[in-house]
Structures are given as C-alpha cells and as structure tokens.
CSV table of C-alpha atoms in Angstrom, one decimal:
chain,number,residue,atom,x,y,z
A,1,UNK,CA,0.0,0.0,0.0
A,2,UNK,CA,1.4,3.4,-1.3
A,3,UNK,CA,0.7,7.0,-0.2
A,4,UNK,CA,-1.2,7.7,-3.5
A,5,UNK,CA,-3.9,4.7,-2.1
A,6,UNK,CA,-4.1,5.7,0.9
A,7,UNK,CA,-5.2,9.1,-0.2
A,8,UNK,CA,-7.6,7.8,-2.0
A,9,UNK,CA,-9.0,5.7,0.4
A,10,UNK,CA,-9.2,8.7,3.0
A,11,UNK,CA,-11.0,11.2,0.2
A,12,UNK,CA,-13.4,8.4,-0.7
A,13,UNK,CA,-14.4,7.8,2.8
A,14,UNK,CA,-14.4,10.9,4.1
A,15,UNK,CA,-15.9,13.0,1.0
A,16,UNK,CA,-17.8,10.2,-0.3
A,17,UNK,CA,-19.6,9.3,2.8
A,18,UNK,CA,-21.4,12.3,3.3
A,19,UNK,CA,-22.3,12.7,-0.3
A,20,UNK,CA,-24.5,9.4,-0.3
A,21,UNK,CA,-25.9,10.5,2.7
A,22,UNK,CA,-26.9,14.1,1.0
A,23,UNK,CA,-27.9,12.6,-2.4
A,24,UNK,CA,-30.5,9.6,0.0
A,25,UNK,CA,-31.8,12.3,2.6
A,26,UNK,CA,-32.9,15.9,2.6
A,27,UNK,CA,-34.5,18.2,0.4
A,28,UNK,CA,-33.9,18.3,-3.2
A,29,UNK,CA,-31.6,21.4,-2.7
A,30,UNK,CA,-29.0,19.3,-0.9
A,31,UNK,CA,-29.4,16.3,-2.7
A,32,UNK,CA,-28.7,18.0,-6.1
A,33,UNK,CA,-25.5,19.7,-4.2
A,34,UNK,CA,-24.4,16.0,-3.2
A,35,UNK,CA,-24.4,15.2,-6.9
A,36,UNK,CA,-22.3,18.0,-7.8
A,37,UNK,CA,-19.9,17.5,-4.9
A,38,UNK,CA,-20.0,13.4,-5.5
A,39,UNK,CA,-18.4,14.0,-9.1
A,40,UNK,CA,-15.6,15.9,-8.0
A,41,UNK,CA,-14.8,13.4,-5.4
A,42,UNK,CA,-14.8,10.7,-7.6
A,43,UNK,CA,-12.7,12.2,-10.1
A,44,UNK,CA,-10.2,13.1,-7.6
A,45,UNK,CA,-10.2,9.7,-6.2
A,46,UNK,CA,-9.6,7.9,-10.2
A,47,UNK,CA,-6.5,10.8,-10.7
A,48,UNK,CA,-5.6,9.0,-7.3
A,49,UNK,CA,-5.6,5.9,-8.3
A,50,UNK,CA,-4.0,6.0,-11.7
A,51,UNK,CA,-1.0,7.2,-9.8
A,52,UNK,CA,-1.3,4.4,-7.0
A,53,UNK,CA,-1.7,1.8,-9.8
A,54,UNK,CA,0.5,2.9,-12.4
A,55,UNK,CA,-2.3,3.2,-15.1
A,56,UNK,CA,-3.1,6.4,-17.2
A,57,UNK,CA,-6.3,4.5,-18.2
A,58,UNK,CA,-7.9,6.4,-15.1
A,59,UNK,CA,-6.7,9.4,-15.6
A,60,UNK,CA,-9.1,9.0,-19.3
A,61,UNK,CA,-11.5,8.2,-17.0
A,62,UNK,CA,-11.0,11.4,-14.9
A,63,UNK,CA,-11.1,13.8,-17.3
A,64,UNK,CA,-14.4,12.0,-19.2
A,65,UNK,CA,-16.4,12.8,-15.7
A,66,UNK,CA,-14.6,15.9,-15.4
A,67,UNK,CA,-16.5,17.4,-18.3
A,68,UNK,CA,-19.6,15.1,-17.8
A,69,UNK,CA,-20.1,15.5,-14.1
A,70,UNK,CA,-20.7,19.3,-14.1
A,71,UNK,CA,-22.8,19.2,-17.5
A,72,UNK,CA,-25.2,16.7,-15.8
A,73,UNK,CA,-25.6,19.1,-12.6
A,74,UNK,CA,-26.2,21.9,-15.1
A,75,UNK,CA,-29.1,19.7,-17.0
A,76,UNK,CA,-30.5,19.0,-13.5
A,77,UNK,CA,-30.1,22.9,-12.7
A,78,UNK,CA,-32.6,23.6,-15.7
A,79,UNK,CA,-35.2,20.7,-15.4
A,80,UNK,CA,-35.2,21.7,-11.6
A,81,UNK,CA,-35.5,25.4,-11.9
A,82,UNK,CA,-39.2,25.8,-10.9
A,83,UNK,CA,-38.5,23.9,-7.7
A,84,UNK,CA,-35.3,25.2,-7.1
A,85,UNK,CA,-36.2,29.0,-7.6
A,86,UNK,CA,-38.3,28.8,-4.0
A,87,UNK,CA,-35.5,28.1,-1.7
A,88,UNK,CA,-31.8,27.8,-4.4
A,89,UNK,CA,-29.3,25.5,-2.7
A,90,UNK,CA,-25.8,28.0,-1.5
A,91,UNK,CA,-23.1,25.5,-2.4
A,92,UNK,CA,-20.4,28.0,-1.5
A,93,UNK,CA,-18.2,26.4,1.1
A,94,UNK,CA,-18.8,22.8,-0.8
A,95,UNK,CA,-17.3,25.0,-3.9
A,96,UNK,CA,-14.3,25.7,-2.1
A,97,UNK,CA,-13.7,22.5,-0.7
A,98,UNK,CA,-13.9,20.7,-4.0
A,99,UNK,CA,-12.1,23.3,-5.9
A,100,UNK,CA,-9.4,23.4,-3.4
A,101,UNK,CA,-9.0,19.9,-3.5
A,102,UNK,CA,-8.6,19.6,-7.4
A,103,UNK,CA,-6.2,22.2,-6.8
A,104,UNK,CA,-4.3,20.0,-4.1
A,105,UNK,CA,-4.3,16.6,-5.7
A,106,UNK,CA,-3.8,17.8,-9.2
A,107,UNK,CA,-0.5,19.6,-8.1
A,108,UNK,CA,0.9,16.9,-6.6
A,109,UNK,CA,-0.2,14.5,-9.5
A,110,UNK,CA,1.9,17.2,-11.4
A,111,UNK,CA,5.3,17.0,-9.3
A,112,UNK,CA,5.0,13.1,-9.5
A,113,UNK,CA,4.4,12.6,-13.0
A,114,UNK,CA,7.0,15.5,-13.9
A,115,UNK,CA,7.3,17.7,-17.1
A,116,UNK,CA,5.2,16.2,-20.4
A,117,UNK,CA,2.1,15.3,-22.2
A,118,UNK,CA,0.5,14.1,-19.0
A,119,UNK,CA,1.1,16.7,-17.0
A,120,UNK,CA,-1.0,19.1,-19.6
A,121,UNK,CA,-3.4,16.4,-19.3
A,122,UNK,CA,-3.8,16.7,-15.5
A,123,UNK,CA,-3.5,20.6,-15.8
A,124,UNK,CA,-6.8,20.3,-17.6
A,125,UNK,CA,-8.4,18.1,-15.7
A,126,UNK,CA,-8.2,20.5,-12.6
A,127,UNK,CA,-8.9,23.3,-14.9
A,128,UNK,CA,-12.5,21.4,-15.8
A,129,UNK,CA,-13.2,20.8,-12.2
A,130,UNK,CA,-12.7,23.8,-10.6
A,131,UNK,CA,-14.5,25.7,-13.3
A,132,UNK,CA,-17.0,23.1,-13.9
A,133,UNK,CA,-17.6,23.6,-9.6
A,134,UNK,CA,-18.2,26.9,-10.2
A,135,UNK,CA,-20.1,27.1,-13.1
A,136,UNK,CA,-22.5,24.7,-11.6
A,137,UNK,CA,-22.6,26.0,-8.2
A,138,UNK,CA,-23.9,29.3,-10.0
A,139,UNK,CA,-26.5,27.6,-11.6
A,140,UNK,CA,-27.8,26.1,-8.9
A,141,UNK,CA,-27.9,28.5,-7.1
A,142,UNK,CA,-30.0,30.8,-9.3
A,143,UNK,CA,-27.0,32.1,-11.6
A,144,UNK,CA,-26.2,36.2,-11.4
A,145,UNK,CA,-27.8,38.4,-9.5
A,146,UNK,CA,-30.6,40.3,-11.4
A,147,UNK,CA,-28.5,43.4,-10.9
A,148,UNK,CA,-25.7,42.3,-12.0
A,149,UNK,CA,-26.9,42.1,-15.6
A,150,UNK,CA,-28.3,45.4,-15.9
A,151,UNK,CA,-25.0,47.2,-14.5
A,152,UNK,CA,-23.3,45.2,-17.0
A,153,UNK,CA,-24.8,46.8,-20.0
C-alpha cells in the first residue's frame, strides 16, 4: 500500500460518505449539491488511483467525468429550476472544498508525474473541475444576480 492509495481511500471515505448520505436524505436542494460535490470526489479519487496503480487509463476516465459530471448538474439545474427557484441550494463552502481539493491533488499528480504530455493532461483536468464547480454552483444557485446584468450593460 502506497501513499497515493491511501489518499484515495481517506478522500473516498471521508468525501464520499457524506455525499450518499446528501444525495439519499434531505431536500432536493441538498441532494442536487451532493451530486455535484460526488463527481468531484470521484474524479479526484480515479486521478488518485491512476498514480497508485501505475495506469493512465484512469486518468481518461478522470477527465471523461470531469466534463460530464458538471454538464449533468447543469441539466439538473434547468429541469429543476421551478423547484429550485423557491429556496436555491448555497453551495459555496462545498465549492471551495472541491475546488481546493482539485487544486491540491492535481498539483501533486503534477510533481510526481514530472514535465510532459500528461502533465498538460492533468492541468486540464483541474482546470475542468474547478470551473466546472463553479459554473454549476452558479447555476444552482440561481445564476447572477438580477442586478448584476443590468449594470453590466
């Protein structure tokens, strides 16, 4: 057992847990927030275990739910908008967790795979999550101020 399984095995069981227990219980506000939060953590977890077990396969994998994971909570934003417009979910410290957590694991996935194609690869990956988090935080939680647009213009 290497360090890159163990941390893999503490983020699955300690961000993991509580997102099946948001996505089973609670209002549809936290539930839909679990989702979003769940596909971060597993991502994070497969960029773990591609280094633990030596295979870039994973990584594929990683960056396939990286793109995927916030598009779905986006879709789920806009069927749920009606019942989400009452009472929007505020995501913000979950944000920060999971963006600082990409952040965190991509870096050192970075200094251990060194200089190269793979490395642009995992750049990327982080990239997606921690904009995808963002993005989908916004969403659900009723996107830009109404203000916000008018000063704009």
């Amino acid at each position: 057992m290497n360090g890159w399984l163990v941390a893999a095995t503490v983020l699955l069981a300690v961000g993991f847990g509580p997102v099946v227990w948001g996505v089973a219980t609670g209002p549809l506000e936290r539930r839909v927030v679990a989702q979003n939060f769940g596909t971060s953590v597993v991502c994070l977890v497969m960029l773990l275990l591609s280094q633990a077990y030596a295979r870039p396969s994973y990584v594929d994998l990683a960056l396939v739910l990286a793109v995927l994971g916030p598009a779905g909570t986006l879709v789920y934003a806009r069927l749920l908008a009606e019942d989400l417009d009452d009472d929007p979910p505020h995501a913000q410290a979950l944000t920060v967790v999971a963006a600082s957590a990409a952040v965190v694991v991509v870096v050192a996935m970075c200094l251990a795979t060194g200089p190269g194609r793979a490395t642009v690869k995992l750049v990327l990956i982080g990239a997606l999550l921690v904009a995808g988090n963002v993005i989908a935080s916004r969403a659900l939680s009723g996107g830009f101020p109404k203000g916000a647009a008018a000063s704009r213009d």
